[in-house]
Coordinates of C-alpha atoms in Angstrom, one line a residue:
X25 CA -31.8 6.8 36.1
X26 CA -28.6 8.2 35.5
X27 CA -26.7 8.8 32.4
X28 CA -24.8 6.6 31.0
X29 CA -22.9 8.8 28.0
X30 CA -22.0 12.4 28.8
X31 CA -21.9 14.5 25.6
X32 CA -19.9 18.2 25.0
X33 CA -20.5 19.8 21.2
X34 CA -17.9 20.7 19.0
X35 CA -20.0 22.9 16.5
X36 CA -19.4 23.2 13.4
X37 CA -19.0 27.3 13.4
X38 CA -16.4 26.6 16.1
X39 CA -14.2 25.0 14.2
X40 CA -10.7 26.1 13.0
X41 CA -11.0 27.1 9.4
X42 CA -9.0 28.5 6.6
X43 CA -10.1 29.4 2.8
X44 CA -6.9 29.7 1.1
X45 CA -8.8 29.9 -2.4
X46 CA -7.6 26.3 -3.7
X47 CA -8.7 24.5 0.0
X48 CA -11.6 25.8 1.8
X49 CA -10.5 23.3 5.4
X50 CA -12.3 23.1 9.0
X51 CA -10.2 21.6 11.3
X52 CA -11.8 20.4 14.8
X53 CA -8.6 19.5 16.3
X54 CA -5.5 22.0 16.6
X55 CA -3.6 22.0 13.3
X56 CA -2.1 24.0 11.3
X57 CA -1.9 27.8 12.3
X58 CA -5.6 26.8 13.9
X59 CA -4.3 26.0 17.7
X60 CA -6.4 25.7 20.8
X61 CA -5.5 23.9 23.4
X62 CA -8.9 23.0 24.6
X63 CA -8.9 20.7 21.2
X64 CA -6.0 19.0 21.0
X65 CA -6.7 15.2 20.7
X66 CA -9.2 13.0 22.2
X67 CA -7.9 9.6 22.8
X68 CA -5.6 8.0 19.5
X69 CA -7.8 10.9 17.5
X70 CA -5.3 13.5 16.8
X71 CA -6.9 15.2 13.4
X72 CA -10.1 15.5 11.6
X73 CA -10.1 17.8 8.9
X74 CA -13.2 18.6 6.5
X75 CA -11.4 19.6 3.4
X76 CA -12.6 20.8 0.0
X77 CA -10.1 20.5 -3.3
X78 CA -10.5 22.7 -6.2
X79 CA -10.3 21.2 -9.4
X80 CA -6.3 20.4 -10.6
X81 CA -4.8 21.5 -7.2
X82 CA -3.9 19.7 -3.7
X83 CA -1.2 19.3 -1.6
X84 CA 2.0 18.4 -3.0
X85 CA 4.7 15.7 -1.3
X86 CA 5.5 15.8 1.8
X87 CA 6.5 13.9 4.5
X88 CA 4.4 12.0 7.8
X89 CA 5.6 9.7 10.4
X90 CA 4.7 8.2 13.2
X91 CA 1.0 9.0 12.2
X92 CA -2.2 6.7 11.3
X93 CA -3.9 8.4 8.1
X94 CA -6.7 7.4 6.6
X95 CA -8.9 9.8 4.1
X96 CA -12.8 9.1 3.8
X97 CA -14.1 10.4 0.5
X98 CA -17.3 11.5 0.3
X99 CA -17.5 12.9 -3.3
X100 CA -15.3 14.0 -6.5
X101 CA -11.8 12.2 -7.1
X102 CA -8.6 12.4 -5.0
X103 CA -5.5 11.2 -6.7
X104 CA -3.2 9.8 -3.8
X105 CA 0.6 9.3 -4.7
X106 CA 3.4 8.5 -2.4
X107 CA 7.0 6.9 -1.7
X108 CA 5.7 3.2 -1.5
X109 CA 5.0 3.2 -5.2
X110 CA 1.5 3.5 -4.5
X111 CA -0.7 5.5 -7.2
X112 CA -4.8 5.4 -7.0
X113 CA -7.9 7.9 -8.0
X114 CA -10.2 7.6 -5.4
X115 CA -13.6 8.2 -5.4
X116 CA -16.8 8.0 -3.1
X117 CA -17.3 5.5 -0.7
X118 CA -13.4 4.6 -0.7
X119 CA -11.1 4.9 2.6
X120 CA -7.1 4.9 2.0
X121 CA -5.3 4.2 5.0
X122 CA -1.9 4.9 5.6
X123 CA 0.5 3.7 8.4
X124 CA 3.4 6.3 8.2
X125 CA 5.3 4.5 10.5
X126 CA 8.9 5.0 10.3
X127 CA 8.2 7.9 7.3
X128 CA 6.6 8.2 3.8
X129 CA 6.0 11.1 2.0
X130 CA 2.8 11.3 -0.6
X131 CA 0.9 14.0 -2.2
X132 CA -3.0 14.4 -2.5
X133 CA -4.4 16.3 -5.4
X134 CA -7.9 16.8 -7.1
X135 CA -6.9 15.5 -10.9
X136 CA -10.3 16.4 -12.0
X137 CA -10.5 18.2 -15.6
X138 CA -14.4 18.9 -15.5
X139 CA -14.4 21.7 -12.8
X140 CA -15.5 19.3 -9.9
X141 CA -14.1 19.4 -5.9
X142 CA -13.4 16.8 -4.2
X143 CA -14.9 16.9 -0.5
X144 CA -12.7 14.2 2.0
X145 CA -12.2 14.0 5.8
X146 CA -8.4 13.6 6.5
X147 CA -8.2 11.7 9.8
X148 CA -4.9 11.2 12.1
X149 CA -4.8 8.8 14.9
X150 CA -2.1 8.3 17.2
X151 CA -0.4 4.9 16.9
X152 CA -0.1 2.5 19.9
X153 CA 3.9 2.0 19.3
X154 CA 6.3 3.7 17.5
X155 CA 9.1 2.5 14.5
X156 CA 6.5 0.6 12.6
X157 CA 7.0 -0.5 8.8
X158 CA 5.0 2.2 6.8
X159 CA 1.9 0.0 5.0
X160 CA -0.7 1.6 2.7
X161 CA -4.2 -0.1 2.3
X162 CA -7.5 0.9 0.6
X163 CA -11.0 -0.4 1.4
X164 CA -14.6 0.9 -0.7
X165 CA -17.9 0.9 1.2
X166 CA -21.2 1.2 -1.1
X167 CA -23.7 3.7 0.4
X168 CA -25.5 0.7 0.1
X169 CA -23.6 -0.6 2.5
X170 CA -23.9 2.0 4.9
X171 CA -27.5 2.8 4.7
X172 CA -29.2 2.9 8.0
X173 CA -26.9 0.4 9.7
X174 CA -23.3 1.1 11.0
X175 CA -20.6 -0.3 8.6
X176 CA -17.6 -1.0 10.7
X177 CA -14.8 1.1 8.2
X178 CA -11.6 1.2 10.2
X179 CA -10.7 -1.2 13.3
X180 CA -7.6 -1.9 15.6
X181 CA -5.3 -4.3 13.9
X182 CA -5.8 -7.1 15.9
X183 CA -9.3 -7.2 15.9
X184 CA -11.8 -9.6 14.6
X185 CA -12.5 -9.8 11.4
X186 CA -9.4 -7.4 10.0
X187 CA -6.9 -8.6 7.3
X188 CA -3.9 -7.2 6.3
X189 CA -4.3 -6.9 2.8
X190 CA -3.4 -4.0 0.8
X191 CA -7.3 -4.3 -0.8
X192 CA -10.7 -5.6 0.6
X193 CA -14.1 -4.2 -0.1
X194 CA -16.2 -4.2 2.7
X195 CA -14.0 -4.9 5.2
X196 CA -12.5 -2.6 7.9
X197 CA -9.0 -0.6 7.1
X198 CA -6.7 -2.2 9.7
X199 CA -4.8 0.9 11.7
X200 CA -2.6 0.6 14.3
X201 CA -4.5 2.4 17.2
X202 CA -6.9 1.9 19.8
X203 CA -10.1 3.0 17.4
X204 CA -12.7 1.7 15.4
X205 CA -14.3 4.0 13.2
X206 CA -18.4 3.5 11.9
X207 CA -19.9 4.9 8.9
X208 CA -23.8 5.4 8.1
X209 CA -26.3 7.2 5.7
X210 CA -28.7 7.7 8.6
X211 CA -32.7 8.2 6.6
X212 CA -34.9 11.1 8.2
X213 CA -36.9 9.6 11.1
X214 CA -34.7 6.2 11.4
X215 CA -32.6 5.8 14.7
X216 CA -29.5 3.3 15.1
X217 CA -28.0 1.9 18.3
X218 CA -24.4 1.4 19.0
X219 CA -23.1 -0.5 22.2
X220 CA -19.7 1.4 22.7
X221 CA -16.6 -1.1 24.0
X222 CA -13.8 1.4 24.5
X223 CA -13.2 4.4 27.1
X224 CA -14.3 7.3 24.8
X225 CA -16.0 8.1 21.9
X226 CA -16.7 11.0 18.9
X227 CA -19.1 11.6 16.7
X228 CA -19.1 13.6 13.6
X229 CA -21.7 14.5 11.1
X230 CA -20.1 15.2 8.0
X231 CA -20.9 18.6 6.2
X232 CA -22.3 17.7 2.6
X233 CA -23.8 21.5 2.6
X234 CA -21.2 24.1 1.6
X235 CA -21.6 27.0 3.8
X236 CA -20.0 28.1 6.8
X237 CA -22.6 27.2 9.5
X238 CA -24.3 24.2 10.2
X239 CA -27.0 23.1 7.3
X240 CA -29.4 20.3 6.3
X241 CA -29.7 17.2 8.6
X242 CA -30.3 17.3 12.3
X243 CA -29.3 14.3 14.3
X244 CA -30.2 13.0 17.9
X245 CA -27.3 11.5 20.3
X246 CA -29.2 9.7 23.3
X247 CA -28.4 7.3 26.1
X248 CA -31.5 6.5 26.5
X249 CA -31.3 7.4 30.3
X250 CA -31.8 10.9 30.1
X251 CA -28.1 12.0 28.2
X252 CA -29.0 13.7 25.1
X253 CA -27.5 16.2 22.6
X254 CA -28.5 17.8 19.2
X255 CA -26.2 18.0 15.8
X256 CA -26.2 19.5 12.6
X257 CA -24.2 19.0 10.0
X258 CA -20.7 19.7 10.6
X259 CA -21.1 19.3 14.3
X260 CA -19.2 16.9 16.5
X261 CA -19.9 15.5 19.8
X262 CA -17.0 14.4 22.5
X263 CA -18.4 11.3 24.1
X264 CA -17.5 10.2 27.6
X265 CA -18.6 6.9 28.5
X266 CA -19.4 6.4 32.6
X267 CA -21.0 3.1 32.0
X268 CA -19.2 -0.5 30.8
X269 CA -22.3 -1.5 29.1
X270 CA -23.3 2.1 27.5
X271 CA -25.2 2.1 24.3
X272 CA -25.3 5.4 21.8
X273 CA -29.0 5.9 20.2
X274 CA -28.3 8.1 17.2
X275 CA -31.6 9.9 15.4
X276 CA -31.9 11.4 12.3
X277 CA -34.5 14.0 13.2
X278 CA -35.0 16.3 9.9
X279 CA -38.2 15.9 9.4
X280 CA -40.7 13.7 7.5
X281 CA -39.0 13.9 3.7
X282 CA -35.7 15.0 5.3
X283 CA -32.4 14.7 4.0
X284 CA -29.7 12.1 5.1
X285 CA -26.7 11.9 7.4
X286 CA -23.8 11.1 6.8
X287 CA -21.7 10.7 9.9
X288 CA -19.0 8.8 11.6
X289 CA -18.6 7.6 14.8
X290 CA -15.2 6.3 16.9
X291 CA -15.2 4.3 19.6
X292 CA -11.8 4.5 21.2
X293 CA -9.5 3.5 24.0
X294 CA -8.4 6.4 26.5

């Protein structure tokens, strides 16, 4: 049987990083002063960046175009502000999308007084034309909602099952690209299949341990025709898809008692 899914890891430890005291940052796509050319984009995905916020700092405004942004939270507070009039604290399980379009400018800060960081993934995507009208929307996922099933978070535009609105809990962040992005909170010993519809696909288990190398869950990617790869937490997987009906089997493998994963998967065009 031959395999349907080829997988190539992007480890955690292999990651561009930078601890500028206020941002401690691991970039697994060139940004920044990090550049490699071996990780510049795969498909629309042109960023994902792990970032931690001390307490009262962030990034001040500045200006994006031409540029799909979305920020998943996954603890602490993030205070977004920008040039659409658009002001919002937001907290775990909340997504704020951004179409830059044609330009905005914004500013993303940690407002929190009681000494707590706020831990996000910033996420680019390439849009699939250019001069659009810059829209800002927000969508909030439960962990409920997410737990041991995929919960479909961002999707193409035009896709089923995607409104426009600036606000709708539950329902996908609408974004401009060739991508649909999948949450879960896998539980230790429970496995989840995906059948992926696009060209390529990328996995990324989110970090929720604080040190440099990989920690805490472990997580299977299979085919289920002989394509397998291991992950920890912070580790990504490059997916290329050799099959038009290919299905992902993803594993939490930690252990009987062992902790969750959190981790994200995009299924994207080419």
């Amino acid at each position: 049987m031959c395999s349907t899914l080829h997988f190539v890891p992007r480890r955690s430890e292999e990651r561009g990083h930078a601890d500028h005291g206020w941002l401690k940052t691991y970039h697994t796509f060139s940004f920044a002063m990090y550049q490699d050319p071996k990780h510049q984009q795969y498909g629309p995905l042109r960023v994902i960046n792990e970032d931690r916020v001390s307490p009262l700092t962030g990034f001040g405004t500045h200006p994006h175009r031409e540029f799909e942004i979305f920020s998943y939270i996954v603890s602490g507070e993030l205070e977004h502000k920008d040039s659409m009039s658009n002001v919002e604290i937001l907290t775990r399980g909340d997504i704020q999308l951004t179409s830059a379009g044609t330009g905005i400018s914004h500013s993303e800060k940690n407002s929190n007084k009681h000494g707590v960081p706020v831990h996000f993934l910033q996420i680019w995507s390439i849009p699939s034309q250019s001069r659009l009208k810059p829209a800002y929307y927000t969508r909030h996922f439960t962990d409920e909602m997410k737990k041991d099933k995929w919960a479909r978070v961002v999707a193409s535009v035009d896709d089923e099952g995607v409104n426009k609105e600036r606000e709708g809990e539950g329902t996908p962040a609408p974004v401009n690209s060739g991508l649909t992005m999948y949450a879960t909170i896998l539980s230790s010993g429970k496995t989840l299949e995906k059948e992926l519809n696009r060209r390529k696909a990328y996995v990324h288990v989110i970090q929720t341990s604080s040190g440099e190398n990989a920690q805490g869950a472990k997580v299977k990617l299979s085919d289920g025709a002989g394509g397998e790869l291991v992950l920890g937490e912070g580790d990504g997987a490059y997916v290329a898809i050799n099959s038009s009906s290919a299905k992902l089997l993803v594993e939490n493998i930690s252990g009987s008692e062992g902790p969750t994963a959190e981790i994200l998967l995009f299924d994207m065009d080419a």
